[in-house]
Amino acid sequence: IMVPFGDLAFMPGELVHTNEVMVLLGDNYFVETSAHHASEILERRVQVVDDMISKTEKKVKDLAMRCDLSVQARNAVLSTLSAETVKTNPKSDATAKNQAKPSNQTPADEEEEEEEEDEDDD
């Protein structure tokens, strides 16, 4: 038979030991073995990969279920919070606004302002 030797060249050759093949064992270790034994090695590798795929698919399903549960819990909390509305009166709003403002005044200045407001009310 003619064996390719590069892109353009062919050389005459003959087949010897047609039942022997090289199989990669891992980490660049090869072994010369029979075609039947090589097919058994490949079947075991396929089985290992199938097991890894099924475990990964199970993990993905578990994570998807967790995600759905967390979304449902979030929605339940948000609906509970939106249902609970707090009614406030205008006086408490004004008090809250006054407390929220940072004050650069001394206590004496604040007392004067309160007295002025009391006089304005009269």
GROMACS .gro file of C-alpha atoms in nm:
model
  122
    1ILE     CA    1   0.000   0.000   0.000
    2MET     CA    2   0.104   0.364  -0.040
    3VAL     CA    3   0.157   0.549   0.288
    4PRO     CA    4   0.127   0.931   0.294
    5PHE     CA    5   0.456   1.098   0.381
    6GLY     CA    6   0.383   1.470   0.420
    7ASP     CA    7   0.138   1.668   0.210
    8LEU     CA    8   0.253   1.565  -0.135
    9ALA     CA    9   0.463   1.252  -0.099
   10PHE     CA   10   0.366   0.886  -0.077
   11MET     CA   11   0.593   0.595  -0.003
   12PRO     CA   12   0.533   0.224  -0.036
   13GLY     CA   13   0.466   0.043   0.292
   14GLU     CA   14   0.317  -0.269   0.442
   15LEU     CA   15   0.090  -0.330   0.741
   16VAL     CA   16   0.243  -0.518   1.033
   17HIS     CA   17   0.066  -0.608   1.359
   18THR     CA   18  -0.275  -0.482   1.247
   19ASN     CA   19  -0.440  -0.579   1.575
   20GLU     CA   20  -0.216  -0.357   1.792
   21VAL     CA   21  -0.303   0.005   1.869
   22MET     CA   22  -0.167   0.278   2.099
   23VAL     CA   23  -0.401   0.391   2.378
   24LEU     CA   24  -0.356   0.704   2.589
   25LEU     CA   25  -0.372   0.613   2.957
   26GLY     CA   26  -0.337   0.973   3.079
   27ASP     CA   27  -0.060   1.221   3.156
   28ASN     CA   28   0.099   1.142   2.818
   29TYR     CA   29   0.139   0.771   2.899
   30PHE     CA   30   0.058   0.543   2.609
   31VAL     CA   31   0.034   0.166   2.594
   32GLU     CA   32   0.039  -0.064   2.296
   33THR     CA   33  -0.250  -0.306   2.326
   34SER     CA   34  -0.490  -0.515   2.121
   35ALA     CA   35  -0.788  -0.354   1.948
   36HIS     CA   36  -1.027  -0.554   2.168
   37HIS     CA   37  -0.860  -0.435   2.490
   38ALA     CA   38  -0.852  -0.076   2.357
   39SER     CA   39  -1.228  -0.089   2.293
   40GLU     CA   40  -1.285  -0.206   2.654
   41ILE     CA   41  -1.078   0.088   2.782
   42LEU     CA   42  -1.286   0.327   2.571
   43GLU     CA   43  -1.612   0.176   2.698
   44ARG     CA   44  -1.500   0.233   3.058
   45ARG     CA   45  -1.409   0.593   2.976
   46VAL     CA   46  -1.750   0.651   2.817
   47GLN     CA   47  -1.918   0.506   3.129
   48VAL     CA   48  -1.718   0.741   3.356
   49VAL     CA   49  -1.812   1.041   3.142
   50ASP     CA   50  -2.181   0.938   3.142
   51ASP     CA   51  -2.173   0.912   3.523
   52MET     CA   52  -2.017   1.258   3.548
   53ILE     CA   53  -2.284   1.401   3.316
   54SER     CA   54  -2.570   1.248   3.518
   55LYS     CA   55  -2.422   1.380   3.846
   56THR     CA   56  -2.382   1.726   3.695
   57GLU     CA   57  -2.738   1.724   3.562
   58LYS     CA   58  -2.864   1.628   3.909
   59LYS     CA   59  -2.668   1.916   4.064
   60VAL     CA   60  -2.813   2.157   3.806
   61LYS     CA   61  -3.167   2.040   3.888
   62ASP     CA   62  -3.101   2.080   4.262
   63LEU     CA   63  -2.966   2.432   4.210
   64ALA     CA   64  -3.263   2.523   3.991
   65MET     CA   65  -3.501   2.399   4.261
   66ARG     CA   66  -3.314   2.603   4.524
   67CYS     CA   67  -3.331   2.908   4.300
   68ASP     CA   68  -3.707   2.864   4.255
   69LEU     CA   69  -3.754   2.827   4.630
   70SER     CA   70  -3.552   3.140   4.701
   71VAL     CA   71  -3.753   3.337   4.444
   72GLN     CA   72  -4.077   3.212   4.600
   73ALA     CA   73  -3.955   3.304   4.948
   74ARG     CA   74  -3.849   3.651   4.826
   75ASN     CA   75  -4.188   3.709   4.665
   76ALA     CA   76  -4.366   3.595   4.982
   77VAL     CA   77  -4.161   3.835   5.195
   78LEU     CA   78  -4.222   4.123   4.955
   79SER     CA   79  -4.595   4.058   4.944
   80THR     CA   80  -4.606   4.044   5.326
   81LEU     CA   81  -4.416   4.371   5.352
   82SER     CA   82  -4.634   4.545   5.095
   83ALA     CA   83  -4.949   4.424   5.274
   84GLU     CA   84  -4.833   4.571   5.604
   85THR     CA   85  -4.861   4.944   5.561
   86VAL     CA   86  -4.803   5.175   5.850
   87LYS     CA   87  -5.028   5.477   5.878
   88THR     CA   88  -4.868   5.785   6.028
   89ASN     CA   89  -5.020   6.116   6.131
   90PRO     CA   90  -4.883   6.454   6.016
   91LYS     CA   91  -4.749   6.549   6.361
   92SER     CA   92  -4.527   6.241   6.379
   93ASP     CA   93  -4.404   6.315   6.025
   94ALA     CA   94  -4.303   6.668   6.127
   95THR     CA   95  -4.130   6.535   6.439
   96ALA     CA   96  -3.945   6.279   6.232
   97LYS     CA   97  -3.833   6.548   5.987
   98ASN     CA   98  -3.705   6.768   6.269
   99GLN     CA   99  -3.517   6.478   6.424
  100ALA     CA  100  -3.366   6.384   6.090
  101LYS     CA  101  -3.218   6.731   6.030
  102PRO     CA  102  -2.865   6.774   6.158
  103SER     CA  103  -2.853   7.063   6.401
  104ASN     CA  104  -2.563   7.306   6.431
  105GLN     CA  105  -2.744   7.508   6.695
  106THR     CA  106  -2.678   7.511   7.065
  107PRO     CA  107  -2.957   7.418   7.307
  108ALA     CA  108  -3.004   7.786   7.395
  109ASP     CA  109  -3.064   7.874   7.027
  110GLU     CA  110  -3.320   7.594   6.999
  111GLU     CA  111  -3.507   7.722   7.304
  112GLU     CA  112  -3.523   8.071   7.150
  113GLU     CA  113  -3.666   7.928   6.828
  114GLU     CA  114  -3.930   7.733   7.021
  115GLU     CA  115  -4.028   8.050   7.211
  116GLU     CA  116  -4.059   8.240   6.883
  117GLU     CA  117  -4.280   7.964   6.740
  118ASP     CA  118  -4.497   7.974   7.053
  119GLU     CA  119  -4.534   8.355   7.017
  120ASP     CA  120  -4.629   8.317   6.651
  121ASP     CA  121  -4.900   8.069   6.749
  122ASP     CA  122  -5.055   8.320   6.997
   0.00000   0.00000   0.00000
